[in-house]
Amino acid sequence: MTLAMFIQHLLNSITLGSLYALIAIGYTMVYGILRLINFAHSEIFMLGAYFVFWGVTLFHVPWPLAVVLSIVVVAFLGVLVDRVAYRPLRDAPRISALISAIGVSFFLQNTAIVFFQAIPRAVYTPEWLATPIVVKGVHVLPLTLFVPVMALLLMLGLMYIVYRTKAGLGMRAISKDIETSYLMGVPVNRIIALTFGIGSALAAASGIMWALRYPQLQPIMGTIPGFKAFIAAVFGGIGSIQGAVIGGMVLGFIEIMIVAFFPSLAGYRDAFAFILLIAVLLYRPTGLLGARQEDKV
Amino acid sequence: MNRTTSTLLNVLAVAALGLFLWWAQDSLDGYKIQILNLIAVNIILALSLNLIYGFTGMFSLGHAGFMAIGAYVCSILILSPGQKEMLFILGEALPWVQNAHAPFFVAIVAGGLAAALAGFIVGLPLLKLGDDYLGIATLGFAEIVRVIANNIPRVTNGALGFKGIPGYANLWWNFGWCLITLFVIVRILASNTGNVFKAIRDDEIAAKAMGVNVFRYKLLSFSIGSFFAGVGGALLASLLTTIDPKMFLFTLTFNVLMIVVTGGLGSLTGSVLAGIGITVLLEWLRFVENPIFFGDFEMPGIPGMRMVIFSLALILIILFRREGLMGMREITWRNIAGLFGRKGANQAAAGEGK
């Protein structure tokens, strides 16, 4: 393998990794606060991509505006999902909320099949993102740089919210102890809604960029990236935003590099993440940056 | 109500079922018979998941994986060597795949045992995990099974799968296995082992503190559940006569989970009733996906609508009736008798649970 090729693979893995990281953040934020695997997150991701597509083709909205609109709509959708399907189950056994989440995931996916049809659709990509630049034999799509840069900016924004604002303080408080936070006057439900909103917005952004990179839309397109991102979150230590980013990057790297170095394993591509997951859970059940938890007797 | 009466009533019920099947076989059309067959298979699957999840408290999302193993093993065994020679287009079948052949009953048991073995091996590392993590890890296992099935064309014929699997699975086979499953699981749950399962479900740490080897019992429950999931998969393969890796997506697990949750986690009668109800509804709802004619006007069918309605139903059930149809209650001869008899008997039955 030449150096040029290696750099190309490296760039690809950073791009893929940052997409996983953006989705993983949504999982990790919700899990950190509610201890709930938000299965609907992967459908939120899918809807983000679809809304841009419909905005551009159906309503002839300029692409950048369509992106912003899609992110806003999807953020509200995330809040709505929480309000309708999770909030009534806050004091129920955790498994009820999980089943509800699976239900919502199937509901959104099949609603998308009904409205958007199951046929894969080609995506509009702005030209300035798709004209390759050649630097010393390395073909680089502006897209490959655009995605990680955008991801980085979004993550910095998120870090600001979580560590520098009052709402972020609330989030961190709730994730430590939801009942005490409530007693201390933290507007728990509002903060949780905000968390869902932010997480969904990031998923939408990721979905939109995913559709630029793999320009095909399908109602089931969120499932596999969703699972992988969840695995990234678990890998990094669920509940930790930095962990989610690291996990996403590692996963993207492994996936691209194994296929690059061992092309015969390409068919198993979708299984790597799960194998990694099982391996991680066995040796460090709470992930890389996760705190150890002891059983309470 | 004493034991003899109970046994007598059970025998009578089985005889009644037998009579019904005998009647159904001659009088009902193929479509209705197919639905009856699906009911039996779904009940087997629901009972096995309920044993794992409802009675032992292990949140497993890996059912599709165990079903796939059962289905593939059984299909390989019942397809004749000649058929296999024709089937394997992607690559010649491995010799042991090519030459393996067994009667249907042996094939089903082999499918179940293969699934149980897989359950045992997967369970060794995974069952140490907590509920959500176990769920996502077993889901990962099912996905890995599917990816492997897709990638070993000399065993599974890759993405093409098998066609023309002998359709031995008739009403007698399916309901026979359904009764076996029910009988075995009822006997287990009535035994001391069953009590340990329930103790683990209710409070794992307390069970451990009482000196129960929690891990061993979890592994036992998981393996038995996997066995019947494999049996269900094997029957399904013969019933549908065609399988491929795409069939064993998460949707399949979702359907089984739906039946278990609707029926009530920890209620066998709930699983049976929901198995019947949901299978019938799922078929009946197919009409929304087919074109509907109003005189000359044709309303096009809406693909996917069936699952929209179903997922909505699941959400509503979990929001408004968390415990499902039956909760953790069972219908037994004793509490049926209590219904008709004195009030006191009813209360006694309720008090004793089973």
XYZ file of C-alpha atoms in Angstrom:
651
model
C 0.000 0.000 0.000
C 1.403 3.351 -1.001
C 1.562 6.276 1.355
C -0.918 8.196 -0.778
C -3.432 5.392 -0.454
C -2.869 5.135 3.253
C -3.497 8.869 3.681
C -6.656 8.516 1.634
C -7.894 5.712 3.893
C -6.936 7.719 6.937
C -8.938 10.703 5.730
C -11.881 8.434 4.994
C -11.721 6.936 8.433
C -11.650 10.358 10.059
C -14.718 11.352 8.065
C -16.587 8.189 8.913
C -15.425 8.412 12.498
C -16.691 11.939 12.945
C -20.078 10.937 11.547
C -20.268 8.077 14.044
C -19.128 10.429 16.780
C -21.920 12.911 16.063
C -24.569 10.189 16.296
C -22.904 8.631 19.314
C -23.098 11.919 21.226
C -26.893 11.820 20.990
C -26.995 8.299 22.413
C -24.535 9.072 25.139
C -26.298 12.262 26.288
C -29.673 10.563 26.539
C -28.215 7.461 28.136
C -26.194 9.514 30.572
C -29.306 11.245 31.811
C -32.106 8.705 31.502
C -30.264 5.379 31.284
C -32.241 4.737 28.116
C -31.038 3.446 24.759
C -32.904 5.774 22.466
C -33.485 3.364 19.603
C -35.366 6.078 17.740
C -32.115 7.996 17.361
C -31.163 6.150 14.177
C -34.505 7.085 12.644
C -33.948 10.707 13.610
C -30.678 10.452 11.698
C -32.513 9.086 8.660
C -35.200 11.778 8.801
C -32.568 14.509 8.904
C -31.247 13.327 5.569
C -34.711 12.916 4.060
C -35.941 16.368 5.067
C -33.066 18.016 3.212
C -33.822 15.885 0.180
C -37.497 16.865 0.193
C -36.706 20.495 0.911
C -34.431 20.690 -2.103
C -36.372 18.604 -4.612
C -39.943 19.291 -3.598
C -39.929 22.846 -2.284
C -36.843 24.081 -4.168
C -35.347 25.514 -1.006
C -31.639 26.355 -1.448
C -29.463 23.626 -0.006
C -27.945 25.483 2.991
C -31.381 26.677 4.088
C -32.810 23.177 3.679
C -30.048 21.886 5.932
C -30.828 24.390 8.665
C -34.579 23.785 8.404
C -34.102 20.042 8.550
C -31.947 20.280 11.664
C -34.494 22.508 13.398
C -37.459 20.298 12.477
C -35.644 17.162 13.536
C -34.622 18.715 16.853
C -38.276 19.408 17.593
C -39.144 15.890 16.521
C -36.643 14.542 19.029
C -38.259 16.591 21.771
C -41.673 15.354 20.674
C -40.578 11.717 20.808
C -39.414 12.236 24.368
C -42.622 13.999 25.358
C -44.938 11.369 23.880
C -43.122 8.094 24.290
C -40.577 8.435 27.102
C -41.770 11.049 29.560
C -44.894 9.139 30.640
C -42.608 6.220 31.470
C -40.080 8.084 33.640
C -40.994 6.227 36.810
C -41.745 2.919 35.077
C -39.220 0.083 34.986
C -36.434 1.012 32.581
C -37.305 -1.852 30.288
C -40.716 -0.270 29.509
C -39.059 2.854 28.142
C -36.699 0.673 26.144
C -39.574 -1.212 24.535
C -41.281 2.079 23.878
C -38.083 3.242 22.179
C -38.020 0.172 19.959
C -41.662 0.863 19.125
C -40.936 4.475 18.216
C -37.996 3.395 16.089
C -40.167 0.970 14.115
C -42.950 3.503 13.915
C -40.741 6.215 12.419
C -39.033 3.803 10.077
C -42.256 2.375 8.729
C -43.906 5.765 8.517
C -40.936 6.760 6.376
C -41.516 3.683 4.227
C -45.153 4.680 3.829
C -44.496 8.312 2.968
C -41.123 8.205 1.253
C -41.417 4.675 -0.197
C -38.752 2.055 0.175
C -37.043 2.835 -3.126
C -33.516 4.192 -2.605
C -33.203 7.784 -3.777
C -30.210 9.657 -5.097
C -29.190 12.736 -3.160
C -28.382 16.216 -4.381
C -24.836 17.200 -3.452
C -23.671 20.814 -3.814
C -21.001 20.964 -6.492
C -18.366 22.688 -4.368
C -18.377 19.654 -2.104
C -18.022 17.056 -4.800
C -15.222 18.328 -7.041
C -12.089 16.403 -6.081
C -8.837 18.202 -5.308
C -5.589 16.331 -6.096
C -2.691 16.982 -3.759
C 0.465 14.975 -4.502
C -1.474 12.029 -5.853
C -4.022 11.987 -3.077
C -7.539 12.544 -4.325
C -9.453 14.502 -1.758
C -13.092 15.443 -1.960
C -13.777 18.731 -0.198
C -16.470 16.664 1.485
C -13.856 14.552 3.254
C -12.561 17.705 4.918
C -15.907 19.457 5.270
C -17.426 16.662 7.353
C -14.764 16.479 10.090
C -14.515 20.276 10.286
C -18.270 20.644 10.673
C -18.300 17.811 13.185
C -15.553 19.494 15.170
C -17.382 22.825 15.209
C -20.617 21.173 16.335
C -18.803 19.320 19.084
C -17.098 22.472 20.323
C -20.496 24.135 20.423
C -21.850 21.235 22.403
C -18.926 21.337 24.833
C -19.644 25.000 25.379
C -23.277 24.277 26.175
C -22.513 21.381 28.487
C -19.632 22.948 30.417
C -20.255 26.682 30.280
C -23.993 27.258 30.463
C -26.585 26.821 33.163
C -28.524 24.310 31.074
C -25.345 22.275 30.731
C -24.874 22.365 34.470
C -28.424 21.048 34.779
C -27.646 18.203 32.385
C -24.592 17.206 34.347
C -26.523 17.399 37.594
C -29.356 15.226 36.272
C -26.969 12.626 34.992
C -25.520 12.287 38.484
C -28.812 12.086 40.348
C -32.138 12.872 38.786
C -34.193 12.983 41.987
C -31.865 15.241 43.923
C -31.619 17.590 40.934
C -35.379 17.792 40.908
C -35.437 18.667 44.580
C -32.735 21.288 44.057
C -35.016 23.093 41.644
C -33.513 21.974 38.332
C -36.255 22.048 35.684
C -35.674 18.373 34.950
C -38.197 17.872 32.168
C -37.107 21.016 30.323
C -33.459 20.013 30.497
C -34.229 16.512 29.293
C -36.219 17.980 26.405
C -33.258 20.197 25.579
C -30.966 17.177 25.660
C -33.188 15.359 23.205
C -33.288 18.455 21.024
C -29.511 18.852 20.913
C -28.858 15.148 20.450
C -31.387 14.977 17.611
C -29.951 18.064 15.941
C -26.514 16.441 15.947
C -27.972 13.221 14.565
C -29.687 15.196 11.817
C -26.448 16.970 10.954
C -24.752 13.608 10.805
C -27.516 12.138 8.661
C -27.272 15.009 6.205
C -23.512 14.634 5.895
C -23.855 10.871 5.675
C -26.164 11.325 2.702
C -23.540 13.529 1.047
C -20.920 10.873 1.491
C -23.026 7.838 0.626
C -25.490 9.567 -1.676
C -28.449 7.280 -1.311
C -31.510 7.629 0.867
C -33.507 4.720 2.249
C -35.916 4.518 5.163
C -33.715 1.841 6.740
C -30.481 3.770 6.223
C -30.257 4.754 9.889
C -30.293 1.296 11.401
C -26.718 0.178 10.833
C -25.017 3.558 11.493
C -27.274 3.885 14.525
C -26.177 0.578 16.001
C -22.553 1.320 15.241
C -22.756 4.732 16.845
C -24.348 3.227 19.899
C -21.481 0.785 20.043
C -19.077 3.710 19.724
C -20.796 5.328 22.690
C -20.523 2.151 24.747
C -16.920 1.730 23.693
C -15.998 5.209 24.826
C -17.893 4.827 28.070
C -21.552 5.656 27.760
C -22.494 8.940 29.383
C -19.226 10.581 28.413
C -19.201 12.951 25.439
C -15.440 12.732 24.975
C -15.788 8.965 25.131
C -18.384 9.041 22.357
C -16.031 11.019 20.138
C -13.122 8.678 20.796
C -15.361 5.651 20.285
C -16.674 7.008 16.993
C -13.172 7.689 15.727
C -11.876 4.264 16.738
C -14.820 2.561 15.099
C -14.428 4.529 11.873
C -10.723 3.749 11.806
C -11.162 0.023 12.408
C -13.899 -0.303 9.833
C -12.031 1.472 7.037
C -8.632 -0.027 7.806
C -9.732 -3.656 8.139
C -11.468 -3.468 4.778
C -8.458 -1.648 3.266
C -5.883 -4.118 4.537
C -7.943 -7.310 4.366
C -10.278 -6.910 1.399
C -11.439 -10.504 1.823
C -13.114 -9.482 5.080
C -15.177 -6.772 3.401
C -18.299 -8.909 3.581
C -18.038 -8.925 7.362
C -17.807 -5.141 7.557
C -21.011 -4.730 9.527
C -19.975 -7.340 12.066
C -16.704 -5.699 13.209
C -18.461 -3.167 15.372
C -20.482 -5.824 17.150
C -17.440 -7.983 17.733
C -15.651 -4.926 19.142
C -18.668 -4.229 21.331
C -18.742 -7.699 22.795
C -14.988 -7.633 23.356
C -15.134 -4.257 25.105
C -18.081 -5.183 27.272
C -16.255 -8.264 28.455
C -13.098 -6.496 29.565
C -14.411 -3.096 30.514
C -18.188 -3.227 30.884
C -18.415 0.538 31.338
C -16.212 1.463 28.381
C -12.963 3.371 28.112
C -13.865 6.523 30.013
C -16.795 5.114 31.963
C -16.831 4.996 35.724
C -16.963 1.556 37.313
C -20.307 0.744 38.798
C -20.788 -1.577 41.716
C -23.948 -3.563 42.380
C -25.884 -2.023 45.186
C -26.973 -4.580 47.734
C -58.945 -29.125 42.527
C -56.724 -32.156 42.775
C -53.992 -33.315 40.489
C -55.875 -36.110 38.768
C -58.690 -33.814 37.697
C -56.157 -31.341 36.379
C -54.360 -34.011 34.367
C -57.668 -35.288 33.054
C -58.659 -31.803 31.934
C -55.262 -31.345 30.268
C -55.688 -34.599 28.364
C -59.183 -33.522 27.350
C -57.891 -30.137 26.157
C -55.160 -31.774 24.082
C -57.722 -34.158 22.622
C -59.970 -31.224 21.781
C -57.063 -29.483 20.065
C -56.343 -32.690 18.154
C -59.962 -32.917 17.023
C -59.893 -29.281 15.973
C -56.722 -29.783 13.942
C -58.158 -32.905 12.349
C -61.246 -30.936 11.396
C -59.216 -27.897 10.267
C -56.998 -29.956 8.000
C -59.933 -31.082 5.888
C -62.278 -28.124 6.126
C -60.172 -24.963 6.076
C -58.476 -23.523 3.013
C -54.701 -23.384 2.638
C -54.431 -19.767 3.733
C -56.235 -20.340 7.014
C -54.204 -23.473 7.670
C -51.053 -21.449 7.068
C -52.194 -18.912 9.660
C -52.849 -21.714 12.150
C -49.340 -22.998 11.472
C -47.863 -19.561 12.027
C -49.783 -19.276 15.281
C -48.164 -22.455 16.562
C -44.682 -21.313 15.560
C -45.175 -17.860 17.045
C -46.382 -19.354 20.307
C -43.235 -21.498 20.486
C -41.074 -18.427 19.889
C -42.972 -16.281 22.366
C -42.831 -18.956 25.063
C -39.089 -19.334 24.616
C -38.468 -15.578 24.803
C -40.777 -15.333 27.790
C -38.734 -17.963 29.599
C -35.579 -15.940 29.019
C -36.976 -12.466 29.518
C -40.250 -12.724 31.395
C -39.273 -15.426 33.854
C -35.530 -15.014 34.246
C -35.325 -11.288 33.606
C -32.654 -11.396 30.894
C -33.384 -8.819 28.230
C -32.418 -10.665 25.079
C -32.831 -9.268 21.587
C -31.065 -12.154 19.897
C -34.020 -14.345 18.987
C -33.644 -13.877 15.239
C -30.091 -15.193 15.488
C -31.106 -18.401 17.242
C -33.973 -18.847 14.824
C -31.571 -18.441 11.916
C -29.289 -21.136 13.313
C -32.202 -23.528 13.815
C -33.606 -22.764 10.380
C -30.327 -23.269 8.553
C -29.345 -26.463 10.371
C -32.777 -27.984 9.845
C -32.919 -26.964 6.169
C -29.486 -28.397 5.429
C -30.586 -31.679 6.979
C -33.924 -32.048 5.222
C -32.916 -30.850 1.765
C -31.985 -33.891 -0.278
C -28.411 -34.121 -1.595
C -29.800 -33.801 -5.131
C -31.621 -30.575 -4.270
C -28.507 -29.185 -2.647
C -26.489 -29.887 -5.765
C -28.964 -27.729 -7.697
C -29.239 -25.041 -5.009
C -25.635 -24.112 -4.435
C -24.890 -21.734 -7.274
C -22.448 -19.424 -5.517
C -20.034 -22.177 -4.646
C -20.132 -25.922 -4.321
C -21.449 -27.027 -0.942
C -18.908 -28.307 1.536
C -18.928 -32.130 1.642
C -20.556 -32.399 5.060
C -23.251 -29.964 4.017
C -23.779 -31.798 0.764
C -24.054 -35.238 2.363
C -25.959 -34.408 5.538
C -29.452 -35.798 5.510
C -31.854 -36.646 8.293
C -35.547 -37.207 8.936
C -37.595 -34.143 9.861
C -37.860 -34.827 13.564
C -34.109 -35.319 13.903
C -33.532 -32.162 11.850
C -35.713 -30.084 14.158
C -34.001 -31.400 17.263
C -30.620 -30.791 15.626
C -31.655 -27.222 14.794
C -32.757 -26.697 18.379
C -29.580 -28.216 19.795
C -27.386 -26.110 17.515
C -29.214 -22.995 18.691
C -28.930 -24.114 22.316
C -25.221 -24.683 21.882
C -24.874 -21.222 20.356
C -26.897 -19.843 23.267
C -24.623 -21.575 25.715
C -21.436 -20.335 24.055
C -22.708 -16.780 23.636
C -24.193 -16.835 27.089
C -20.889 -17.704 28.777
C -19.440 -14.247 28.217
C -22.598 -12.193 27.673
C -24.836 -13.162 30.552
C -22.596 -11.302 32.972
C -23.858 -8.071 31.407
C -26.666 -5.959 32.805
C -30.048 -5.578 31.126
C -29.570 -2.917 28.406
C -26.078 -4.079 27.666
C -27.247 -7.651 27.395
C -29.962 -6.508 25.007
C -27.591 -4.681 22.714
C -24.975 -7.450 22.867
C -27.484 -10.174 21.979
C -28.762 -7.948 19.203
C -25.160 -7.780 18.045
C -24.963 -11.567 18.189
C -28.041 -11.908 15.962
C -26.540 -9.455 13.521
C -23.245 -11.361 13.463
C -25.110 -14.601 12.726
C -26.820 -12.902 9.805
C -23.583 -11.470 8.436
C -21.896 -14.872 8.718
C -24.810 -16.580 6.967
C -24.384 -14.060 4.191
C -20.670 -14.766 3.873
C -20.279 -18.529 3.935
C -21.839 -19.427 0.578
C -20.567 -22.994 0.721
C -22.706 -23.687 3.760
C -25.636 -21.299 3.524
C -25.648 -20.402 -0.164
C -24.940 -16.791 0.837
C -27.483 -14.092 0.142
C -29.541 -16.391 -2.093
C -30.487 -18.680 0.757
C -32.408 -21.912 0.263
C -35.464 -22.469 -1.848
C -37.665 -25.510 -2.095
C -37.108 -26.692 1.477
C -39.412 -29.705 1.962
C -42.626 -28.443 3.565
C -42.994 -31.150 6.185
C -44.153 -28.731 8.864
C -47.896 -29.305 8.868
C -50.428 -28.668 11.592
C -49.478 -31.842 13.489
C -45.784 -31.071 13.614
C -46.238 -27.439 14.539
C -48.852 -27.920 17.214
C -47.052 -30.998 18.442
C -43.927 -28.953 19.060
C -46.025 -26.156 20.469
C -47.412 -28.558 23.079
C -43.957 -29.957 23.808
C -42.631 -26.434 24.352
C -45.530 -25.505 26.579
C -45.242 -28.727 28.561
C -41.484 -28.449 29.068
C -41.600 -24.799 30.079
C -44.552 -25.310 32.429
C -42.767 -28.245 34.078
C -39.550 -26.234 34.445
C -41.331 -23.259 35.913
C -43.249 -25.427 38.357
C -40.025 -26.994 39.576
C -37.446 -25.641 41.960
C -35.384 -24.484 38.965
C -38.312 -22.313 37.907
C -38.440 -20.750 41.343
C -34.761 -19.913 41.077
C -35.366 -18.295 37.660
C -38.098 -16.120 39.121
C -35.939 -15.256 42.114
C -33.180 -14.066 39.756
C -35.696 -12.011 37.832
C -37.119 -10.383 40.931
C -33.835 -9.590 42.620
C -30.594 -10.946 41.294
C -28.457 -9.692 44.135
C -30.776 -11.125 46.769
C -30.733 -14.470 44.951
C -26.955 -14.389 44.939
C -26.894 -13.554 48.611
C -29.078 -16.619 49.250
C -26.338 -18.764 47.786
C -27.845 -19.303 44.338
C -25.321 -19.761 41.548
C -27.033 -17.046 39.519
C -24.825 -17.353 36.474
C -25.407 -21.095 36.091
C -29.165 -20.725 36.225
C -29.115 -17.819 33.825
C -27.089 -19.889 31.400
C -29.518 -22.781 31.802
C -32.546 -20.606 31.132
C -30.851 -18.913 28.177
C -29.850 -22.249 26.613
C -33.316 -23.760 26.999
C -34.857 -20.606 25.521
C -32.392 -20.728 22.630
C -33.250 -24.371 22.040
C -36.904 -23.586 21.488
C -36.062 -20.512 19.449
C -34.031 -22.831 17.212
C -36.950 -25.270 17.024
C -39.239 -22.391 16.063
C -36.806 -21.307 13.374
C -36.547 -24.860 12.040
C -40.324 -25.221 11.811
C -40.598 -21.809 10.180
C -38.045 -22.772 7.529
C -39.995 -25.878 6.590
C -43.285 -23.997 6.771
C -42.207 -21.175 4.457
C -40.013 -23.525 2.355
C -37.592 -20.688 1.664
C -35.045 -18.882 3.845
C -32.334 -16.308 3.314
C -30.262 -14.084 5.626
C -32.534 -11.077 5.049
C -35.385 -12.921 6.706
C -33.609 -12.867 10.060
C -33.425 -9.127 10.515
C -34.255 -7.442 13.803
C -37.905 -7.199 12.668
C -38.302 -10.886 13.388
C -37.151 -10.445 16.974
C -39.411 -7.416 17.227
C -42.470 -9.496 16.299
C -41.703 -12.052 18.989
C -41.002 -9.340 21.565
C -44.295 -7.722 20.619
C -46.193 -10.950 21.353
C -44.443 -11.444 24.691
C -44.971 -7.863 25.850
C -48.600 -7.823 24.726
C -49.337 -11.089 26.442
C -47.590 -10.069 29.619
C -44.029 -10.675 30.671
C -44.074 -13.647 32.935
C -47.373 -15.105 31.783
C -47.404 -18.243 29.648
C -51.130 -18.054 28.957
C -50.533 -14.442 27.978
C -47.950 -15.523 25.408
C -50.298 -18.146 24.008
C -53.247 -15.764 23.746
C -51.158 -12.924 22.308
C -49.504 -15.409 19.943
C -52.906 -16.284 18.534
C -54.210 -12.700 18.529
C -51.193 -11.022 17.023
C -50.593 -13.630 14.347
C -54.201 -13.307 13.215
C -54.055 -9.508 13.347
C -50.771 -9.376 11.449
C -52.317 -11.436 8.662
C -55.619 -9.647 8.765
C -53.883 -6.262 8.554
C -52.325 -7.296 5.269
C -55.389 -5.791 3.633
C -54.009 -2.293 4.227
C -51.024 -3.198 2.085
C -53.099 -4.583 -0.776
C -55.166 -2.472 -3.144
C -58.710 -1.969 -1.912
C -61.552 -1.678 -4.421
C -64.586 0.504 -3.896
C -66.617 -0.402 -6.995
C -64.577 1.064 -9.846
C -62.368 3.154 -7.617
C -59.127 1.531 -6.577
C -57.307 2.676 -3.478
C -53.682 1.628 -3.819
C -52.265 -0.489 -1.010
C -49.775 1.173 1.281
C -46.635 -0.903 1.799
C -45.303 -0.594 5.334
C -48.634 0.478 6.819
C -49.031 -2.809 8.649
C -45.885 -2.252 10.659
C -46.841 1.364 11.338
C -50.043 0.197 12.956
C -48.198 -2.496 14.851
C -45.459 -0.330 16.223
C -48.077 2.206 17.244
C -49.960 -0.557 19.024
C -46.801 -1.582 20.877
C -46.174 1.993 22.021
C -49.771 2.370 23.182
C -49.676 -0.930 25.058
C -46.480 -0.003 26.855
C -47.791 3.493 27.631
C -51.232 2.527 28.859
C -51.082 -1.111 29.845
C -47.520 -1.703 30.851
C -48.124 -5.197 32.159
C -49.729 -6.456 28.948
C -52.852 -8.524 28.546
C -52.351 -10.894 31.457
C -49.684 -9.206 33.567
C -48.006 -12.001 35.448
C -51.208 -13.973 35.931
C -52.004 -17.332 34.399
C -55.232 -18.999 33.430
C -55.246 -22.414 35.052
C -57.908 -25.028 35.500
C -58.004 -24.086 39.131
C -58.916 -20.479 38.621
C -61.354 -21.332 35.833
C -63.055 -23.677 38.260
C -62.937 -20.920 40.829
C -64.815 -18.653 38.439
C -67.708 -21.052 38.250
C -67.506 -22.356 41.775
C -67.710 -20.696 45.134
C -66.197 -17.309 45.607
C -63.822 -18.690 48.203
C -62.223 -21.082 45.755
C -61.540 -18.194 43.442
C -59.787 -16.244 46.112
C -57.795 -19.260 47.201
C -56.637 -19.739 43.626
C -55.703 -16.091 43.290
C -53.806 -16.262 46.530
C -51.793 -19.264 45.490
C -51.031 -17.872 42.095
C -50.693 -21.093 40.152
